[in-house]
Coordinates of C-alpha atoms in Angstrom, one line a residue:
X1212 CA 14.4 18.4 24.0
X1213 CA 17.9 18.0 25.2
X1214 CA 19.8 16.5 22.3
X1215 CA 23.5 16.5 21.4
X1216 CA 23.5 14.4 18.2
X1217 CA 20.0 14.6 16.9
X1218 CA 17.9 11.9 15.3
X1219 CA 19.0 9.4 12.7
X1220 CA 16.2 8.3 10.3
X1221 CA 16.6 5.0 8.5
X1222 CA 14.8 5.0 5.2
X1223 CA 13.6 7.8 2.9
X1224 CA 10.1 6.6 2.1
X1225 CA 6.9 8.3 3.2
X1226 CA 7.4 7.5 6.9
X1227 CA 11.1 8.4 7.1
X1228 CA 10.8 11.7 5.2
X1229 CA 7.7 12.7 7.0
X1230 CA 9.5 12.1 10.3
X1231 CA 12.5 14.2 9.2
X1232 CA 10.3 17.0 8.0
X1233 CA 8.3 17.1 11.2
X1234 CA 11.4 17.1 13.4
X1235 CA 12.8 20.0 11.5
X1236 CA 9.7 22.0 12.2
X1237 CA 11.0 22.0 15.8
X1238 CA 14.6 22.8 15.0
X1239 CA 15.8 19.3 15.6
X1240 CA 18.9 17.9 14.0
X1241 CA 18.1 15.1 11.4
X1242 CA 20.1 12.8 9.3
X1243 CA 18.3 10.5 6.8
X1244 CA 20.0 7.4 5.3
X1245 CA 18.4 5.6 2.4
X1246 CA 19.9 2.4 1.0
X1247 CA 18.4 2.8 -2.4
X1248 CA 19.6 5.4 -5.0
X1249 CA 16.2 7.1 -5.0
X1250 CA 13.7 8.3 -2.4
X1251 CA 10.1 7.3 -1.9
X1252 CA 10.2 3.6 -1.2
X1253 CA 7.3 1.9 -2.8
X1254 CA 5.7 5.3 -3.2
X1255 CA 8.4 6.3 -5.7
X1256 CA 7.7 7.1 -9.4
X1257 CA 10.0 5.1 -11.7
X1258 CA 11.0 6.7 -15.0
X1259 CA 12.2 4.8 -18.0
X1260 CA 12.7 6.4 -21.5
X1261 CA 10.2 9.1 -20.6
X1262 CA 7.5 6.7 -19.3
X1263 CA 6.6 7.0 -15.6
X1264 CA 5.3 4.1 -13.5
X1265 CA 3.5 4.3 -10.1
X1266 CA 4.6 1.2 -8.2
X1267 CA 1.4 -0.3 -6.7
X1268 CA -0.8 2.6 -7.4
X1269 CA -1.4 5.5 -5.0
X1270 CA -4.7 7.3 -4.6
X1271 CA -4.2 10.4 -2.6
X1272 CA -7.2 10.2 -0.3
X1273 CA -7.1 10.5 3.5
X1274 CA -9.4 11.2 6.4
X1275 CA -6.4 12.3 8.5
X1276 CA -6.5 16.1 8.3
X1277 CA -2.8 16.7 9.2
X1278 CA -1.7 14.3 6.4
X1279 CA -3.9 16.2 3.9
X1280 CA -2.3 19.5 5.1
X1281 CA 1.2 18.0 4.8
X1282 CA 0.6 16.9 1.2
X1283 CA -0.5 20.4 0.2
X1284 CA 2.3 22.0 2.2
X1285 CA 4.8 20.0 0.1
X1286 CA 3.1 20.3 -3.2
X1287 CA 1.0 23.3 -4.3
X1288 CA -2.6 22.7 -5.4
X1289 CA -1.7 23.2 -9.1
X1290 CA 0.6 20.2 -8.9
X1291 CA -2.3 17.9 -8.1
X1292 CA -4.8 16.5 -10.6
X1293 CA -8.3 15.5 -9.6
X1294 CA -8.8 12.0 -11.1
X1295 CA -11.8 9.7 -11.5
X1296 CA -11.7 6.5 -9.5
X1297 CA -12.5 3.3 -11.3
X1298 CA -11.6 -0.3 -10.7
X1299 CA -13.1 -3.5 -12.1
X1300 CA -12.6 -7.3 -11.6
X1301 CA -11.7 -9.6 -14.5
X1302 CA -13.2 -13.1 -14.0
X1303 CA -13.9 -15.7 -16.6
X1304 CA -13.6 -13.3 -19.5
X1305 CA -15.9 -10.7 -18.0
X1306 CA -15.4 -7.4 -16.2
X1307 CA -17.3 -6.8 -13.0
X1308 CA -18.0 -3.3 -11.9
X1309 CA -16.6 -2.4 -8.5
X1310 CA -18.4 -1.2 -6.4
X1311 CA -21.0 -3.9 -7.0
X1312 CA -23.6 -3.1 -9.7
X1313 CA -26.4 -5.6 -9.3
X1314 CA -27.3 -5.6 -13.0
X1315 CA -23.7 -6.0 -14.2
X1316 CA -23.0 -8.8 -11.7
X1317 CA -26.3 -10.6 -12.7
X1318 CA -25.5 -10.5 -16.4
X1319 CA -21.9 -11.7 -15.9
X1320 CA -22.7 -14.5 -13.4
X1321 CA -26.0 -15.5 -14.9
X1322 CA -29.2 -16.1 -13.0
X1323 CA -28.3 -19.6 -12.0
X1324 CA -24.9 -18.8 -10.6
X1325 CA -26.3 -15.6 -8.9
X1326 CA -28.9 -17.7 -7.2
X1327 CA -26.3 -20.2 -6.0
X1328 CA -24.2 -17.3 -4.6
X1329 CA -27.2 -16.0 -2.7
X1330 CA -28.0 -19.5 -1.4
X1331 CA -24.4 -19.9 -0.3
X1332 CA -24.5 -16.5 1.5
X1333 CA -27.7 -17.5 3.3
X1334 CA -26.1 -20.8 4.4
X1335 CA -23.1 -18.9 5.7
X1336 CA -25.3 -16.6 7.7
X1337 CA -27.3 -19.4 9.2
X1338 CA -24.2 -21.7 9.9
X1339 CA -21.0 -19.6 9.7
X1340 CA -17.7 -21.3 9.6
X1341 CA -16.5 -22.4 13.0
X1342 CA -12.9 -21.2 12.4
X1343 CA -12.8 -17.6 11.4
X1344 CA -9.2 -17.0 12.6
X1345 CA -8.0 -17.2 9.0
X1346 CA -8.8 -15.2 5.9
X1347 CA -10.9 -18.0 4.3
X1348 CA -13.2 -18.5 7.2
X1349 CA -13.5 -14.8 8.0
X1350 CA -14.5 -13.8 4.5
X1351 CA -16.7 -16.8 3.6
X1352 CA -18.6 -16.1 6.9
X1353 CA -19.5 -12.7 5.5
X1354 CA -20.1 -13.5 1.8
X1355 CA -20.7 -17.2 1.6
X1356 CA -18.3 -19.8 0.0
X1357 CA -19.2 -19.2 -3.6
X1358 CA -18.7 -15.4 -3.6
X1359 CA -15.6 -15.9 -1.6
X1360 CA -14.2 -18.4 -4.2
X1361 CA -15.0 -16.0 -7.1
X1362 CA -14.0 -12.6 -5.7
X1363 CA -11.5 -13.3 -2.9
X1364 CA -9.7 -16.7 -3.0
X1365 CA -7.8 -16.6 -6.3
X1366 CA -6.6 -13.0 -6.1
X1367 CA -5.7 -13.2 -2.4
X1368 CA -3.6 -16.4 -3.0
X1369 CA -1.9 -14.7 -5.9
X1370 CA -1.0 -11.7 -3.7
X1371 CA 0.3 -13.7 -0.7
X1372 CA 1.6 -16.9 -2.3
X1373 CA -0.1 -19.1 0.3
X1374 CA -3.4 -20.9 0.8
X1375 CA -6.0 -18.4 2.1
X1376 CA -6.6 -20.6 5.1
X1377 CA -3.0 -19.9 6.2
X1378 CA -3.4 -16.1 6.0
X1379 CA -4.6 -14.6 9.3
X1380 CA -7.9 -12.9 9.6
X1381 CA -6.2 -9.9 11.0
X1382 CA -5.4 -8.8 7.5
X1383 CA -9.0 -9.2 6.4
X1384 CA -10.3 -7.4 9.4
X1385 CA -7.8 -4.5 8.8
X1386 CA -8.5 -4.2 5.0
X1387 CA -12.2 -5.1 4.6
X1388 CA -13.5 -4.7 8.1
X1389 CA -17.0 -3.5 7.7
X1390 CA -17.9 -4.7 4.2
X1391 CA -20.7 -7.3 3.9
X1392 CA -22.8 -8.6 1.1
X1393 CA -25.9 -7.0 2.4
X1394 CA -24.2 -3.5 2.6
X1395 CA -22.8 -4.0 -0.9
X1396 CA -26.2 -4.9 -2.3
X1397 CA -27.8 -2.0 -0.6
X1398 CA -25.2 0.4 -2.1
X1399 CA -25.9 -1.1 -5.5
X1400 CA -29.7 -1.0 -5.4
X1401 CA -30.4 2.2 -3.5
X1402 CA -29.7 5.5 -5.3
X1403 CA -27.2 7.5 -3.3
X1404 CA -28.9 10.8 -4.2
X1405 CA -31.8 9.7 -2.1
X1406 CA -29.7 8.6 0.9
X1407 CA -27.3 10.4 3.1
X1408 CA -26.7 7.5 5.5
X1409 CA -25.2 5.1 3.1
X1410 CA -21.5 5.4 2.2
X1411 CA -20.0 4.6 -1.2
X1412 CA -16.5 4.4 -2.5
X1413 CA -14.9 7.7 -3.4
X1414 CA -15.4 8.7 -7.0
X1415 CA -12.5 11.1 -7.3
X1416 CA -9.1 11.4 -5.7
X1417 CA -6.1 13.7 -5.9
X1418 CA -2.9 12.7 -7.7
X1419 CA 0.5 14.4 -8.2
X1420 CA 0.7 15.1 -11.9
X1421 CA 4.0 13.2 -12.3
X1422 CA 3.2 10.4 -9.9
X1423 CA 3.6 9.9 -6.1
X1424 CA 7.4 10.0 -6.2
X1425 CA 7.0 13.7 -7.0
X1426 CA 5.8 14.2 -3.4
X1427 CA 8.8 12.6 -1.9
X1428 CA 11.4 14.1 -4.2
X1429 CA 10.0 17.5 -3.3
X1430 CA 9.9 16.6 0.4
X1431 CA 13.6 15.6 0.2
X1432 CA 14.4 19.0 -1.2
X1433 CA 12.5 20.7 1.6
X1434 CA 14.2 18.6 4.3
X1435 CA 17.6 19.6 2.8
X1436 CA 16.6 23.2 2.5
X1437 CA 15.6 23.3 6.2
X1438 CA 19.0 22.0 7.2
X1439 CA 18.4 18.2 7.3
X1440 CA 20.7 15.7 5.7
X1441 CA 19.4 13.1 3.2
X1442 CA 21.9 10.6 1.9
X1443 CA 21.0 7.9 -0.7
X1444 CA 23.0 4.8 -1.4
X1445 CA 23.8 4.6 2.3
X1446 CA 23.0 1.3 4.2
X1447 CA 22.6 1.3 7.9
X1448 CA 24.4 -1.9 8.8
X1449 CA 24.4 -1.6 12.6
X1450 CA 22.6 0.1 15.4
X1451 CA 24.8 0.3 18.4
X1452 CA 23.5 0.2 22.0
X1453 CA 24.9 1.0 25.3
X1454 CA 23.4 1.7 28.7
X1455 CA 19.9 0.8 27.6
X1456 CA 19.7 3.1 24.6
X1457 CA 20.8 3.3 21.0
X1458 CA 23.8 5.5 20.8
X1459 CA 25.0 5.4 17.2
X1460 CA 24.5 3.7 13.8
X1461 CA 27.1 2.4 11.3
X1462 CA 26.4 3.6 7.7
X1463 CA 28.1 2.0 4.7
X1464 CA 28.0 3.9 1.4
X1465 CA 30.0 5.4 -1.4
X1466 CA 32.2 7.2 1.0
X1467 CA 32.9 4.0 2.9
X1468 CA 31.8 2.9 6.4
X1469 CA 31.3 5.5 9.2
X1470 CA 29.8 5.6 12.6
X1471 CA 27.1 8.3 13.2
X1472 CA 26.1 9.1 16.8
X1473 CA 22.4 9.5 17.6
X1474 CA 20.1 10.5 20.4
X1475 CA 17.2 8.8 18.7
X1476 CA 16.8 6.4 15.8
X1477 CA 13.6 6.3 13.7
X1478 CA 13.5 3.2 11.6
X1479 CA 11.4 2.4 8.6
X1480 CA 13.6 -0.4 7.5
X1481 CA 12.1 -3.9 7.8
X1482 CA 11.8 -4.5 11.5
X1483 CA 13.4 -8.0 11.0
X1484 CA 16.5 -6.2 9.6
X1485 CA 16.5 -3.7 12.4
X1486 CA 16.7 -6.4 15.0
X1487 CA 19.4 -8.2 13.1
X1488 CA 21.5 -5.0 12.9
X1489 CA 21.5 -4.3 16.7
X1490 CA 24.9 -4.5 18.4
X1491 CA 25.5 -6.1 20.8
X1492 CA 23.1 -8.6 19.4
X1493 CA 19.5 -9.2 20.6
X1494 CA 18.8 -12.4 22.5
X1495 CA 18.4 -15.6 20.5
X1496 CA 14.6 -15.7 21.0
X1497 CA 14.2 -12.1 19.7
X1498 CA 16.5 -12.9 16.7
X1499 CA 14.4 -16.0 16.0
X1500 CA 11.2 -13.9 15.9
X1501 CA 12.8 -11.4 13.5
X1502 CA 14.0 -14.2 11.2
X1503 CA 10.4 -15.6 11.3
X1504 CA 8.8 -12.5 9.8
X1505 CA 8.1 -13.0 6.1
X1506 CA 7.6 -10.5 3.3
X1507 CA 5.9 -10.7 -0.2
X1508 CA 7.9 -9.1 -3.0
X1509 CA 6.5 -7.4 -6.1
X1510 CA 7.4 -6.7 -9.7
X1511 CA 5.7 -4.7 -12.4
X1512 CA 6.0 -5.4 -16.1
X1513 CA 5.1 -2.1 -17.9
X1514 CA 4.0 -2.6 -21.5
X1515 CA 3.7 0.2 -24.0
X1516 CA 0.6 -0.2 -26.2
X1517 CA -1.3 2.1 -28.6
X1518 CA -3.9 4.4 -27.0
X1519 CA -6.7 2.3 -28.5
X1520 CA -6.0 -0.4 -25.8
X1521 CA -6.4 2.0 -23.0
X1522 CA -9.2 1.5 -20.5
X1523 CA -10.8 3.9 -18.0
X1524 CA -9.8 1.9 -14.9
X1525 CA -6.9 2.9 -12.6
X1526 CA -6.5 -0.9 -12.4
X1527 CA -8.2 -4.2 -13.1
X1528 CA -8.0 -7.0 -10.6
X1529 CA -7.4 -10.3 -12.4
X1530 CA -9.1 -13.2 -10.7
X1531 CA -8.5 -15.6 -13.6
X1532 CA -6.4 -18.5 -12.3
X1533 CA -5.2 -19.3 -15.8
X1534 CA -2.7 -16.4 -15.7
X1535 CA -0.2 -15.3 -13.0
X1536 CA -0.7 -11.5 -13.3
X1537 CA -2.7 -10.3 -10.3
X1538 CA -3.6 -6.7 -11.3
X1539 CA -3.2 -4.5 -14.3
X1540 CA -2.7 -0.7 -14.0
X1541 CA -3.3 1.7 -16.8
X1542 CA -0.8 4.5 -16.0
X1543 CA -2.6 6.8 -18.5
X1544 CA -5.7 6.7 -16.3
X1545 CA -3.7 7.9 -13.3
X1546 CA -2.2 10.9 -15.1
X1547 CA -1.7 11.9 -18.8
X1548 CA 1.7 13.1 -17.7
X1549 CA 2.8 9.5 -17.0
X1550 CA 2.4 8.5 -20.7
X1551 CA 3.2 10.1 -24.1
X1552 CA 3.1 9.8 -27.9
X1553 CA -0.5 8.8 -28.3
X1554 CA 0.1 5.6 -26.4
X1555 CA -0.5 4.3 -22.9
X1556 CA 1.4 2.0 -20.6
X1557 CA -0.2 -1.0 -18.9
X1558 CA 1.5 -2.2 -15.7
X1559 CA 1.1 -5.9 -15.1
X1560 CA 1.7 -6.6 -11.4
X1561 CA 3.1 -9.9 -10.2
X1562 CA 3.4 -10.9 -6.5
X1563 CA 6.4 -13.1 -5.8
X1564 CA 9.1 -14.1 -3.4
X1565 CA 12.7 -12.9 -4.0
X1566 CA 14.0 -16.5 -4.2
X1567 CA 11.4 -17.8 -6.6
X1568 CA 11.7 -18.5 -10.4
X1569 CA 9.7 -15.4 -11.5
X1570 CA 11.9 -13.0 -9.5
X1571 CA 15.0 -14.5 -11.1
X1572 CA 13.6 -14.5 -14.6
X1573 CA 15.3 -12.0 -17.0
X1574 CA 13.6 -8.8 -17.9
X1575 CA 13.3 -9.8 -21.6
X1576 CA 11.6 -13.1 -20.6
X1577 CA 9.3 -11.3 -18.1
X1578 CA 8.2 -8.8 -20.8
X1579 CA 7.5 -11.7 -23.2
X1580 CA 5.5 -13.6 -20.5
X1581 CA 3.5 -10.5 -19.5
X1582 CA 2.8 -9.8 -23.2
X1583 CA 1.4 -13.3 -23.7
X1584 CA -0.8 -13.0 -20.7
X1585 CA -2.2 -9.7 -21.7
X1586 CA -3.0 -11.1 -25.1
X1587 CA -4.5 -14.3 -23.5
X1588 CA -6.9 -12.1 -21.5
X1589 CA -8.0 -10.3 -24.7
X1590 CA -7.0 -6.9 -23.5
X1591 CA -4.8 -6.3 -26.5
X1592 CA -4.5 -7.9 -29.9
X1593 CA -1.5 -10.0 -30.7
X1594 CA 1.5 -7.9 -31.7
X1595 CA 0.2 -4.7 -30.2
X1596 CA 2.8 -4.4 -27.4
X1597 CA 5.6 -2.1 -28.6
X1598 CA 8.1 -2.3 -25.7
X1599 CA 8.3 -3.3 -22.0
X1600 CA 10.1 -2.5 -18.8
X1601 CA 10.5 -4.4 -15.5
X1602 CA 10.6 -2.9 -12.0
X1603 CA 11.3 -5.1 -9.0
X1604 CA 10.3 -4.1 -5.4
X1605 CA 11.6 -6.3 -2.6
X1606 CA 9.8 -6.6 0.7
X1607 CA 6.7 -4.8 -0.6
X1608 CA 4.2 -6.4 1.7
X1609 CA 4.5 -7.8 5.3
X1610 CA 2.9 -11.2 5.5
X1611 CA 0.3 -11.9 8.1
X1612 CA 1.0 -15.6 8.7
X1613 CA 0.1 -17.6 11.8
X1614 CA 3.3 -16.5 13.7
X1615 CA 3.6 -12.9 12.7
X1616 CA 1.7 -11.4 15.6
X1617 CA 3.7 -13.4 18.2
X1618 CA 6.9 -12.4 16.4
X1619 CA 6.0 -8.7 16.3
X1620 CA 4.8 -8.6 19.9
X1621 CA 8.1 -10.2 21.1
X1622 CA 10.2 -7.7 19.1
X1623 CA 8.1 -4.7 20.3
X1624 CA 8.4 -5.7 23.9
X1625 CA 12.2 -6.1 23.7
X1626 CA 12.7 -2.8 21.8
X1627 CA 10.5 -0.9 24.4
X1628 CA 12.5 -2.4 27.3
X1629 CA 16.0 -2.4 25.9
X1630 CA 16.0 0.4 23.3
X1631 CA 13.3 2.9 24.1
X1632 CA 14.9 5.6 21.8
X1633 CA 14.5 3.3 18.7
X1634 CA 11.2 4.1 17.1
X1635 CA 9.8 1.8 14.3
X1636 CA 7.5 3.6 11.9
X1637 CA 5.8 2.8 8.6
X1638 CA 4.8 -0.4 6.9
X1639 CA 7.9 -2.5 7.0
X1640 CA 9.2 -0.7 10.1
X1641 CA 6.2 -2.0 12.1
X1642 CA 5.4 -5.0 9.9
X1643 CA 1.9 -3.7 9.5
X1644 CA 0.0 -3.3 6.3
X1645 CA -0.2 0.5 6.5
X1646 CA -1.2 2.7 3.6
X1647 CA 0.9 5.8 2.8
X1648 CA -1.1 8.1 5.0
X1649 CA -1.1 5.7 7.9
X1650 CA 2.7 5.4 7.6
X1651 CA 3.0 9.2 7.6
X1652 CA 0.8 9.4 10.7
X1653 CA 3.1 7.0 12.6
X1654 CA 6.0 9.3 11.7
X1655 CA 4.2 12.4 12.8
X1656 CA 3.3 11.0 16.2
X1657 CA 6.8 9.6 16.7
X1658 CA 8.2 13.1 16.0
X1659 CA 5.9 14.5 18.7
X1660 CA 7.0 11.8 21.1
X1661 CA 10.7 12.7 20.5
X1662 CA 10.3 16.5 20.7
X1663 CA 7.6 16.9 23.3
X1664 CA 7.4 13.5 25.1
X1665 CA 3.8 13.3 23.9
X1666 CA 3.4 9.7 24.8
X1667 CA 1.4 8.7 21.6
X1668 CA 0.8 5.0 21.1
X1669 CA 2.1 4.8 17.6
X1670 CA 1.1 1.2 17.3
X1671 CA -2.6 2.1 17.6
X1672 CA -2.5 3.8 14.2
X1673 CA -4.6 1.8 11.7
X1674 CA -6.2 -0.2 14.5
X1675 CA -8.7 1.8 16.5
X1676 CA -11.0 3.7 14.2
X1677 CA -12.7 2.9 10.9
X1678 CA -11.1 4.4 7.9
X1679 CA -12.6 3.8 4.5
X1680 CA -11.8 4.8 1.0
X1681 CA -15.4 5.9 1.1
X1682 CA -17.3 9.2 1.3
X1683 CA -20.7 9.6 2.9
X1684 CA -23.7 10.1 0.6
X1685 CA -23.7 13.8 1.3
X1686 CA -19.9 14.4 0.9
X1687 CA -17.9 15.3 -2.1
X1688 CA -15.4 12.5 -1.9
X1689 CA -12.5 14.6 -3.0
X1690 CA -10.0 13.9 -0.3
X1691 CA -7.5 11.6 -1.4
X1692 CA -5.5 7.8 0.1
X1693 CA -2.0 6.9 0.0
X1694 CA -3.2 3.6 -1.4
X1695 CA 0.0 1.8 -2.1
X1696 CA -0.9 -1.9 -1.9
X1697 CA -3.0 -4.5 -3.5
X1698 CA -6.0 -5.7 -1.6
X1699 CA -9.0 -7.7 -2.5
X1700 CA -11.1 -5.1 -4.1
X1701 CA -13.5 -4.9 -1.2
X1702 CA -11.3 -2.5 0.5
X1703 CA -11.7 -1.1 4.0
X1704 CA -9.0 0.0 6.5
X1705 CA -8.7 1.9 9.8
X1706 CA -6.8 4.7 11.3
X1707 CA -6.5 7.2 14.2
X1708 CA -6.1 10.9 14.3
X1709 CA -7.8 13.2 11.8
X1710 CA -10.3 15.9 11.6
X1711 CA -11.3 17.5 8.3
X1712 CA -8.8 19.6 6.5
X1713 CA -9.9 22.7 4.7
X1714 CA -11.6 21.7 1.4
X1715 CA -9.2 21.8 -1.5
X1716 CA -10.2 21.9 -5.2
X1717 CA -7.0 21.3 -7.2
X1718 CA -7.3 21.8 -10.9
X1719 CA -6.0 19.4 -13.4
X1720 CA -6.8 17.0 -16.3
X1721 CA -9.8 14.7 -15.9

């Protein structure tokens, strides 16, 4: 690689920091600029008064061997805990096991409703919806309308803030690709110990003892130790181009505004903001596509409660339409090091837009509202909440509306033609619903493209191959995912790359 100025990396989340670390392996010059005051992006760990919050929840499980190796290169085994995986669905005052347990579901639904669900499923199999281009049609074709309305519709519309028939099926295909009612019932009814051909959701996952931010704080230290530069509180306000390439960026921070030359730019900032920052400006049609991309924002209200109100789940999906909360984490179930003093902390997650009323509500009012909803759901007694904290996360999830694919394709084509040395990576960088490990893989492949001219198609990550948070019936299920986003609880994703990493058995608290 013949470089004079090195690579500028925009963003110090999992993708940006992985890219920097990988480039430094090859002796490249790297400068990372992060607009926020802390590193990690949505994979950070937020600390308030000694309580630690995992924003969105991150199970460290991957089938990409090099990602697994990276995690354990950054953090030693003793810094990981091996944690039990548990999630349930709250619907009409009852908790449903997930994965599906036939007896539990039958008791909660009742024989009559269960029969209606099966009849609805049979009807969908005989006469599937004609239009399966949107989420509603795609899912109801595979589960029937009644199960779709119970276990998918309400939660999905909470997450995305739009009717489910306006959300594109691409998202469903990416997240729940191979799940069907028949496979779920088989997994529920057939004992896994007698089957090696049926997969089940992982039962354990790895977890950094002080939360996922621990990984990226340590990675930042390593990048600096190896000679890289990581600057927080530094906004990249412009990407300058000349002669068919990016040649520099403008950075605005505590030291004022400065221009930083670059041979390559790796960007994990929202791709819409990247396009808007290019100077001279992109053509009007490309700017219009960038402006047309939408994002869903996210806030967590963390409530401190006595330990007696703890529950074993990592989180509970709330399908009850009577409350606005979409999911409730129990931070103590992730790690005992996140909580203290004989108490636990419950994180109520709300999916919002930055300009809506909930986002603008004061912290005190949000704590009061979340407390009332937690009591309404019967998960704590009135007066049990001792204190609360609010964490806001803008642009947490790229929206898959009916124009997103056209917009992204237009931007991709323009960048490839006009700025081939600008490399989008990660979730917001590519406007793709990547998990942490997928985001890291896009960064690893991009680093190889820069250093070796490897020619990897980074956009194929999370598209080509099945990638489940599942282990086969004869596996141990101990390899862990950067799961950093809410999905319907029937969760399936896909990825490229991989190979099994050496088995690791980290010790910790269970």
